[in-house]
Amino acid sequence: MEELLLKSTVKVAQMSELTDAERSLVEQAIEATNRSYAPYSNFSVGAAILLKNGTTIMGCNQENAAFPSGICAERSAIFAAGAQYPDQPVIMLAIAARNEKGELQEEPVSPCGPCRQVIIETETRYKQPVRILLYGKKYIYVVDGIRQLMPLSFTEF
């Protein structure tokens, strides 16, 4: 049996090292955490995406007592963008989260598996990677494309 080594590249940055557009998107993701409806997990997640035309769409997690009926912040933003601007590629995605005390997470929060698959589908749809900014108070992970977080996928662009 052969072993396959998979590598991912994730940059670690401070807010001051981000571009103006990146900082603005992270700030909007942080703002979106305040719009979250998370009475069951008490984990409020916000997302903001930047489209090619310069439009920004925010999303936040929306929970429901029937757990499959809720939606994550990343997917709420991506699906809203697809509904409103279907011809506009997603250029960048920022994600932030607050804990049960309402405090921003110290460490960056990464997308769940279903959100990763939706981001893969978004990259496939528009045939380009999505730059991902995962916010934490200590530092921000900067990822050039979802395949860095999910290297084995069943779609390609």
XYZ file of N, CA, C and O in Angstrom:
628
model
N 0.845 -1.170 0.000
C 0.000 0.000 0.000
C 0.895 1.240 0.000
O 1.866 1.320 0.722
N 0.516 2.186 -0.808
C 1.249 3.437 -0.931
C 0.598 4.501 -0.054
O -0.614 4.495 0.148
N 1.381 5.398 0.474
C 0.869 6.482 1.289
C 0.907 7.772 0.492
O 1.887 8.073 -0.181
N -0.170 8.530 0.576
C -0.285 9.813 -0.109
C -0.211 10.919 0.938
O -0.989 10.935 1.889
N 0.716 11.830 0.777
C 0.850 12.961 1.694
C 0.158 14.173 1.074
O 0.494 14.597 -0.031
N -0.817 14.714 1.768
C -1.537 15.903 1.308
C -1.048 17.097 2.110
O -0.916 17.024 3.322
N -0.790 18.194 1.424
C -0.325 19.415 2.087
C -1.301 20.549 1.815
O -1.888 20.631 0.751
N -1.420 21.402 2.792
C -2.233 22.602 2.646
C -1.389 23.809 3.018
O -0.536 23.724 3.898
N -1.648 24.907 2.353
C -0.964 26.142 2.675
C -1.981 27.121 3.241
O -2.971 27.452 2.587
N -1.731 27.546 4.463
C -2.573 28.520 5.132
C -1.658 29.611 5.673
O -0.719 29.321 6.413
N -1.913 30.843 5.289
C -1.123 31.963 5.798
C -1.733 32.437 7.109
O -2.950 32.370 7.291
N -0.891 32.911 8.004
C -1.337 33.452 9.286
C -1.025 34.945 9.271
O 0.125 35.333 9.086
N -2.060 35.766 9.448
C -1.883 37.219 9.344
C -2.537 37.930 10.516
O -3.412 37.381 11.189
N -2.111 39.140 10.712
C -2.769 40.061 11.639
C -3.677 40.964 10.811
O -3.473 41.130 9.606
N -4.649 41.562 11.446
C -5.584 42.434 10.743
C -4.835 43.537 9.991
O -5.191 43.876 8.867
N -3.778 44.065 10.577
C -3.015 45.154 9.954
C -2.305 44.722 8.676
O -1.924 45.564 7.865
N -2.129 43.429 8.479
C -1.453 42.920 7.287
C -2.413 42.679 6.118
O -1.964 42.412 5.004
N -3.701 42.781 6.368
C -4.683 42.562 5.314
C -4.836 43.807 4.453
O -4.572 44.922 4.899
N -5.304 43.610 3.240
C -5.618 44.747 2.379
C -6.862 45.447 2.926
O -7.583 44.898 3.770
N -7.142 46.634 2.427
C -8.346 47.355 2.851
C -9.598 46.531 2.566
O -10.503 46.467 3.396
N -9.660 45.912 1.387
C -10.827 45.102 1.017
C -10.976 43.900 1.944
O -12.093 43.558 2.355
N -9.865 43.268 2.284
C -9.911 42.115 3.186
C -10.363 42.530 4.588
O -11.209 41.867 5.196
N -9.805 43.628 5.094
C -10.198 44.125 6.424
C -11.685 44.464 6.457
O -12.392 44.130 7.401
N -12.153 45.126 5.428
C -13.568 45.490 5.357
C -14.453 44.246 5.371
O -15.475 44.207 6.076
N -14.063 43.229 4.637
C -14.854 42.005 4.585
C -14.856 41.298 5.937
O -15.902 40.818 6.396
N -13.715 41.244 6.603
C -13.644 40.642 7.941
C -14.530 41.424 8.906
O -15.269 40.832 9.708
N -14.480 42.757 8.848
C -15.316 43.574 9.732
C -16.798 43.313 9.492
O -17.597 43.280 10.435
N -17.178 43.097 8.238
C -18.579 42.790 7.935
C -18.959 41.398 8.441
O -20.093 41.191 8.900
N -18.040 40.442 8.382
C -18.306 39.110 8.932
C -18.496 39.205 10.447
O -19.389 38.564 11.018
N -17.666 40.010 11.093
C -17.806 40.222 12.540
C -19.168 40.849 12.845
O -19.879 40.411 13.754
N -19.539 41.857 12.069
C -20.853 42.496 12.242
C -21.985 41.489 12.071
O -22.970 41.500 12.810
N -21.838 40.605 11.106
C -22.878 39.607 10.825
C -23.085 38.642 11.988
O -24.178 38.085 12.144
N -22.060 38.444 12.827
C -22.245 37.560 13.991
C -23.348 38.087 14.905
O -24.010 37.308 15.591
N -23.555 39.394 14.914
C -24.595 39.996 15.760
C -26.002 39.736 15.228
O -26.975 39.966 15.941
N -26.114 39.278 13.994
C -27.415 38.999 13.383
C -27.785 37.523 13.471
O -28.858 37.123 13.041
N -26.877 36.733 13.988
C -27.076 35.295 14.092
C -28.266 34.962 14.991
O -28.552 35.664 15.966
N -28.939 33.870 14.662
C -29.990 33.326 15.526
C -29.503 31.949 15.957
O -29.554 30.996 15.182
N -28.941 31.883 17.172
C -28.299 30.650 17.636
C -28.719 30.294 19.066
O -27.880 30.170 19.953
N -30.036 30.105 19.311
C -30.484 29.829 20.675
C -30.118 28.428 21.178
O -30.201 28.186 22.379
N -29.720 27.533 20.300
C -29.421 26.154 20.708
C -27.929 25.935 20.928
O -27.527 25.339 21.913
N -27.099 26.439 20.034
C -25.656 26.248 20.167
C -24.988 27.404 20.911
O -23.904 27.245 21.445
N -25.635 28.579 20.900
C -25.023 29.792 21.446
C -23.672 30.070 20.801
O -22.758 30.590 21.432
N -23.546 29.705 19.551
C -22.321 29.905 18.769
C -22.728 30.699 17.535
O -23.324 30.162 16.597
N -22.470 31.984 17.549
C -22.923 32.894 16.496
C -21.845 33.072 15.439
O -20.757 33.547 15.741
N -22.181 32.701 14.226
C -21.229 32.769 13.118
C -21.714 33.786 12.099
O -22.901 33.852 11.787
N -20.780 34.589 11.606
C -21.080 35.561 10.564
C -20.166 35.341 9.377
O -19.020 34.910 9.533
N -20.680 35.615 8.212
C -19.890 35.498 6.984
C -20.172 36.708 6.108
O -21.255 37.295 6.164
N -19.187 37.066 5.318
C -19.356 38.128 4.327
C -18.623 37.681 3.077
O -17.519 37.143 3.162
N -19.268 37.860 1.943
C -18.619 37.506 0.677
C -18.531 38.736 -0.214
O -19.385 39.610 -0.182
N -17.463 38.767 -0.975
C -17.244 39.835 -1.944
C -17.420 39.245 -3.329
O -16.781 38.234 -3.667
N -18.296 39.855 -4.110
C -18.518 39.419 -5.485
C -17.613 40.191 -6.437
O -17.100 41.258 -6.096
N -17.453 39.670 -7.628
C -16.574 40.296 -8.622
C -16.986 41.731 -8.939
O -16.135 42.586 -9.188
N -18.290 42.018 -8.890
C -18.768 43.372 -9.203
C -18.615 44.344 -8.027
O -19.046 45.487 -8.108
N -18.012 43.880 -6.898
C -17.787 44.740 -5.747
C -18.877 44.677 -4.690
O -18.736 45.264 -3.622
N -19.959 43.976 -4.986
C -21.049 43.833 -4.027
C -20.629 42.915 -2.883
O -19.961 41.903 -3.107
N -21.033 43.271 -1.684
C -20.790 42.431 -0.518
C -22.123 41.890 -0.013
O -23.099 42.637 0.074
N -22.145 40.613 0.298
C -23.333 39.958 0.848
C -22.945 39.377 2.204
O -21.921 38.704 2.329
N -23.770 39.633 3.215
C -23.508 39.075 4.547
C -24.467 37.924 4.810
O -25.577 37.885 4.277
N -24.019 37.001 5.644
C -24.850 35.888 6.070
C -24.526 35.548 7.511
O -23.467 35.930 8.023
N -25.436 34.851 8.162
C -25.190 34.407 9.539
C -25.936 33.103 9.758
O -26.872 32.783 9.029
N -25.493 32.360 10.760
C -26.171 31.098 11.018
C -27.567 31.356 11.569
O -27.803 32.313 12.307
N -28.486 30.503 11.168
C -29.885 30.571 11.588
C -30.277 29.174 12.055
O -30.379 28.261 11.246
N -30.452 29.018 13.356
C -30.770 27.702 13.907
C -32.272 27.482 13.987
O -33.061 28.429 13.900
N -32.634 26.226 14.153
C -34.023 25.832 14.234
C -34.104 24.609 15.129
O -33.180 23.788 15.127
N -35.194 24.456 15.873
C -35.352 23.289 16.747
C -35.273 21.990 15.955
O -34.797 20.975 16.456
N -35.711 22.016 14.708
C -35.525 20.879 13.800
C -34.180 21.119 13.122
O -34.094 21.804 12.111
N -33.100 20.593 13.735
C -31.737 20.951 13.345
C -31.440 20.919 11.847
O -30.736 21.797 11.364
N -31.944 20.010 11.074
C -31.615 20.084 9.639
C -32.199 21.310 8.938
O -31.807 21.638 7.833
N -33.119 21.982 9.609
C -33.771 23.143 8.983
C -32.976 24.432 9.108
O -33.322 25.431 8.485
N -31.933 24.441 9.901
C -31.101 25.633 10.044
C -30.115 25.740 8.897
O -30.073 24.896 8.000
N -29.327 26.809 8.930
C -28.318 26.995 7.885
C -27.116 27.729 8.482
O -27.262 28.563 9.376
N -25.955 27.399 7.973
C -24.711 28.032 8.411
C -24.553 29.411 7.764
O -25.158 29.702 6.731
N -23.709 30.228 8.362
C -23.461 31.584 7.866
C -22.912 31.578 6.443
O -23.350 32.362 5.589
N -21.950 30.694 6.192
C -21.300 30.650 4.882
C -22.305 30.332 3.779
O -22.362 31.001 2.746
N -23.127 29.312 4.023
C -24.108 28.928 3.005
C -25.202 29.965 2.858
O -25.677 30.207 1.745
N -25.607 30.619 3.959
C -26.649 31.644 3.812
C -26.153 32.784 2.933
O -26.892 33.293 2.080
N -24.884 33.168 3.079
C -24.327 34.243 2.249
C -24.161 33.798 0.797
O -24.536 34.524 -0.135
N -23.599 32.613 0.597
C -23.366 32.126 -0.771
C -24.675 31.921 -1.513
O -24.808 32.298 -2.684
N -25.679 31.339 -0.853
C -26.962 31.099 -1.514
C -27.685 32.416 -1.799
O -28.322 32.562 -2.852
N -27.580 33.386 -0.895
C -28.192 34.697 -1.145
C -27.534 35.361 -2.352
O -28.218 35.933 -3.206
N -26.227 35.264 -2.436
C -25.517 35.845 -3.584
C -25.932 35.156 -4.881
O -26.156 35.821 -5.892
N -26.040 33.836 -4.829
C -26.454 33.096 -6.029
C -27.858 33.461 -6.482
O -28.140 33.516 -7.676
N -28.734 33.745 -5.517
C -30.109 34.116 -5.854
C -30.194 35.540 -6.393
O -30.967 35.824 -7.300
N -29.385 36.447 -5.841
C -29.461 37.855 -6.229
C -28.533 38.231 -7.386
O -28.845 39.127 -8.165
N -27.381 37.568 -7.457
C -26.363 37.904 -8.465
C -25.791 36.619 -9.067
O -24.608 36.323 -8.904
N -26.598 35.840 -9.769
C -26.149 34.530 -10.246
C -24.985 34.574 -11.237
O -24.267 33.582 -11.379
N -24.766 35.703 -11.863
C -23.688 35.801 -12.850
C -22.403 36.392 -12.264
O -21.427 36.595 -12.986
N -22.384 36.649 -10.960
C -21.221 37.279 -10.328
C -20.413 36.265 -9.511
O -20.910 35.729 -8.522
N -19.182 36.016 -9.897
C -18.326 35.097 -9.135
C -18.057 35.604 -7.723
O -17.961 36.812 -7.491
N -17.920 34.667 -6.797
C -17.510 34.982 -5.436
C -15.991 35.073 -5.448
O -15.302 34.131 -5.827
N -15.462 36.210 -5.045
C -14.020 36.464 -5.044
C -13.409 36.109 -3.687
O -12.334 35.527 -3.610
N -14.133 36.478 -2.605
C -13.564 36.335 -1.271
C -14.679 36.063 -0.262
O -15.798 36.551 -0.423
N -14.326 35.307 0.778
C -15.246 34.957 1.857
C -14.539 35.166 3.186
O -13.405 34.702 3.363
N -15.180 35.872 4.112
C -14.644 36.051 5.466
C -15.622 35.430 6.454
O -16.843 35.524 6.276
N -15.067 34.796 7.500
C -15.886 34.121 8.513
C -15.388 34.522 9.901
O -14.181 34.549 10.150
N -16.333 34.817 10.797
C -16.021 35.141 12.191
C -17.064 34.473 13.073
O -18.146 34.107 12.603
N -16.751 34.311 14.366
C -17.700 33.668 15.280
C -17.571 34.229 16.690
O -16.509 34.703 17.096
N -18.686 34.153 17.411
C -18.743 34.537 18.822
C -19.146 33.316 19.649
O -19.972 32.518 19.218
N -18.588 33.212 20.837
C -18.908 32.095 21.720
C -20.179 32.376 22.524
O -20.835 33.409 22.323
N -20.499 31.477 23.433
C -21.729 31.587 24.229
C -21.752 32.837 25.111
O -22.818 33.275 25.535
N -20.598 33.428 25.386
C -20.528 34.665 26.173
C -20.650 35.902 25.286
O -20.596 37.027 25.769
N -20.754 35.698 23.977
C -20.841 36.815 23.046
C -19.499 37.399 22.665
O -19.427 38.435 22.021
N -18.425 36.728 23.066
C -17.077 37.207 22.759
C -16.598 36.616 21.442
O -16.848 35.436 21.148
N -15.886 37.424 20.676
C -15.296 36.910 19.447
C -14.299 35.804 19.776
O -13.582 35.880 20.779
N -14.260 34.795 18.935
C -13.362 33.660 19.138
C -11.904 34.118 19.098
O -11.531 34.936 18.260
N -11.103 33.569 19.969
C -9.671 33.844 19.976
C -9.000 33.242 18.750
O -8.139 33.869 18.130
N -9.372 32.012 18.402
C -8.790 31.283 17.277
C -9.737 31.353 16.077
O -10.958 31.426 16.245
N -9.209 31.299 14.871
C -10.068 31.275 13.690
C -10.995 30.064 13.681
O -10.654 29.000 14.205
N -12.159 30.244 13.093
C -13.149 29.179 12.949
C -13.190 28.769 11.488
O -13.254 29.610 10.595
N -13.166 27.475 11.263
C -13.142 26.931 9.910
C -14.540 26.456 9.488
O -15.324 26.031 10.340
N -14.853 26.494 8.196
C -16.171 26.037 7.733
C -16.389 24.551 8.000
O -15.447 23.755 7.960
N -17.630 24.178 8.239
C -17.986 22.768 8.417
C -17.915 22.050 7.064
O -17.748 22.683 6.011
N -18.061 20.751 7.082
C -17.985 19.951 5.859
C -18.985 20.355 4.781
O -18.602 20.565 3.626
N -20.290 20.472 5.123
C -21.246 20.900 4.089
C -20.912 22.273 3.503
O -21.053 22.494 2.302
N -20.448 23.206 4.345
C -20.077 24.530 3.825
C -18.863 24.428 2.913
O -18.790 25.101 1.881
N -17.904 23.585 3.285
C -16.738 23.389 2.417
C -17.173 22.870 1.049
O -16.666 23.308 0.022
N -18.120 21.938 1.038
C -18.587 21.393 -0.243
C -19.298 22.464 -1.065
O -19.130 22.534 -2.276
N -20.069 23.333 -0.411
C -20.745 24.420 -1.128
C -19.710 25.394 -1.687
O -19.856 25.888 -2.817
N -18.651 25.656 -0.949
C -17.595 26.539 -1.448
C -16.893 25.883 -2.640
O -16.583 26.559 -3.629
N -16.662 24.583 -2.570
C -16.086 23.864 -3.720
C -16.992 24.017 -4.936
O -16.532 24.293 -6.045
N -18.285 23.852 -4.734
C -19.233 23.983 -5.844
C -19.218 25.410 -6.404
O -19.314 25.616 -7.606
N -19.055 26.405 -5.523
C -18.985 27.800 -5.954
C -17.731 28.026 -6.799
O -17.784 28.681 -7.851
N -16.598 27.481 -6.348
C -15.370 27.594 -7.147
C -15.533 26.892 -8.493
O -15.085 27.400 -9.525
N -16.182 25.748 -8.493
C -16.413 24.998 -9.733
C -17.333 25.782 -10.670
O -17.077 25.885 -11.865
N -18.399 26.326 -10.100
C -19.381 27.088 -10.890
C -18.728 28.254 -11.625
O -18.997 28.501 -12.795
N -17.868 28.990 -10.914
C -17.268 30.185 -11.497
C -15.846 29.965 -12.010
O -15.210 30.903 -12.481
N -15.367 28.739 -11.882
C -14.048 28.349 -12.405
C -12.905 29.212 -11.877
O -12.002 29.593 -12.613
N -12.979 29.512 -10.570
C -11.904 30.264 -9.932
C -11.960 30.033 -8.425
O -13.030 29.796 -7.874
N -10.800 30.102 -7.782
C -10.785 29.906 -6.323
C -11.392 31.088 -5.583
O -11.449 32.204 -6.086
N -11.856 30.800 -4.376
C -12.383 31.824 -3.477
C -11.345 32.034 -2.378
O -10.933 31.085 -1.713
N -10.906 33.265 -2.199
C -9.964 33.578 -1.109
C -10.775 33.560 0.191
O -11.839 34.179 0.269
N -10.268 32.862 1.204
C -11.008 32.679 2.443
C -10.228 33.291 3.603
O -9.037 33.021 3.767
N -10.917 34.100 4.398
C -10.330 34.759 5.571
C -11.057 34.233 6.802
O -12.258 34.461 6.973
N -10.336 33.502 7.643
C -10.915 32.925 8.848
C -10.439 33.747 10.042
O -9.267 33.684 10.416
N -11.354 34.526 10.619
C -10.992 35.489 11.665
C -10.907 34.849 13.045
O -11.767 34.061 13.452
N -9.877 35.234 13.768
C -9.725 34.974 15.194
C -9.101 36.222 15.792
O -8.379 36.943 15.106
N -9.366 36.508 17.060
C -8.807 37.709 17.682
C -7.278 37.673 17.696
O -6.633 38.704 17.554
N -6.687 36.489 17.839
C -5.230 36.368 17.882
C -4.601 36.549 16.503
O -3.533 37.135 16.375
N -5.248 35.999 15.467
C -4.732 36.046 14.104
C -5.824 35.622 13.141
O -6.893 35.167 13.548
N -5.525 35.776 11.875
C -6.465 35.436 10.806
C -5.782 34.454 9.879
O -4.643 34.676 9.454
N -6.479 33.368 9.574
C -5.975 32.449 8.557
C -6.409 32.982 7.196
O -7.573 33.340 7.005
N -5.477 33.007 6.259
C -5.756 33.430 4.889
C -5.508 32.213 4.009
O -4.405 31.658 3.991
N -6.546 31.804 3.292
C -6.498 30.577 2.504
C -6.850 30.904 1.057
O -7.882 31.520 0.793
N -5.996 30.511 0.143
C -6.245 30.771 -1.277
C -6.945 29.583 -1.922
O -6.324 28.765 -2.598
N -8.234 29.479 -1.670
C -9.046 28.430 -2.272
C -9.398 27.336 -1.284
O -8.592 26.949 -0.445
N -10.610 26.846 -1.386
C -11.137 25.858 -0.441
C -10.387 24.539 -0.503
O -10.333 23.808 0.482
N -9.759 24.231 -1.607
C -9.034 22.958 -1.702
C -7.852 22.886 -0.731
O -7.365 21.812 -0.435
N -7.435 24.034 -0.209
C -6.403 24.024 0.826
C -6.974 23.458 2.141
O -6.241 22.900 2.941
N -8.286 23.622 2.348
C -8.937 23.087 3.540
C -9.576 21.727 3.290
O -9.871 20.997 4.227
N -9.816 21.410 2.036
C -10.477 20.155 1.665
C -9.851 19.651 0.362
O -10.445 19.755 -0.710
N -8.631 19.117 0.455
C -7.885 18.789 -0.756
C -8.473 17.661 -1.617
O -8.247 17.647 -2.813
N -9.192 16.751 -1.036
C -9.802 15.677 -1.827
C -11.271 16.004 -2.029
O -12.061 16.023 -1.091
N -11.634 16.293 -3.247
C -13.024 16.603 -3.538
C -13.406 15.900 -4.839
O -12.552 15.416 -5.571
N -14.688 15.849 -5.104
C -15.124 15.130 -6.286
C -15.588 16.038 -7.413
O -16.259 15.612 -8.335
N -15.236 17.309 -7.336
C -15.476 18.212 -8.456
C -14.196 18.969 -8.741
O -13.375 19.187 -7.863
N -14.005 19.355 -9.946
C -12.817 20.094 -10.373
C -13.262 21.269 -11.220
O -14.312 21.268 -11.814
N -12.433 22.285 -11.283
C -12.675 23.374 -12.253
C -11.451 23.572 -13.079
O -10.398 23.090 -12.849
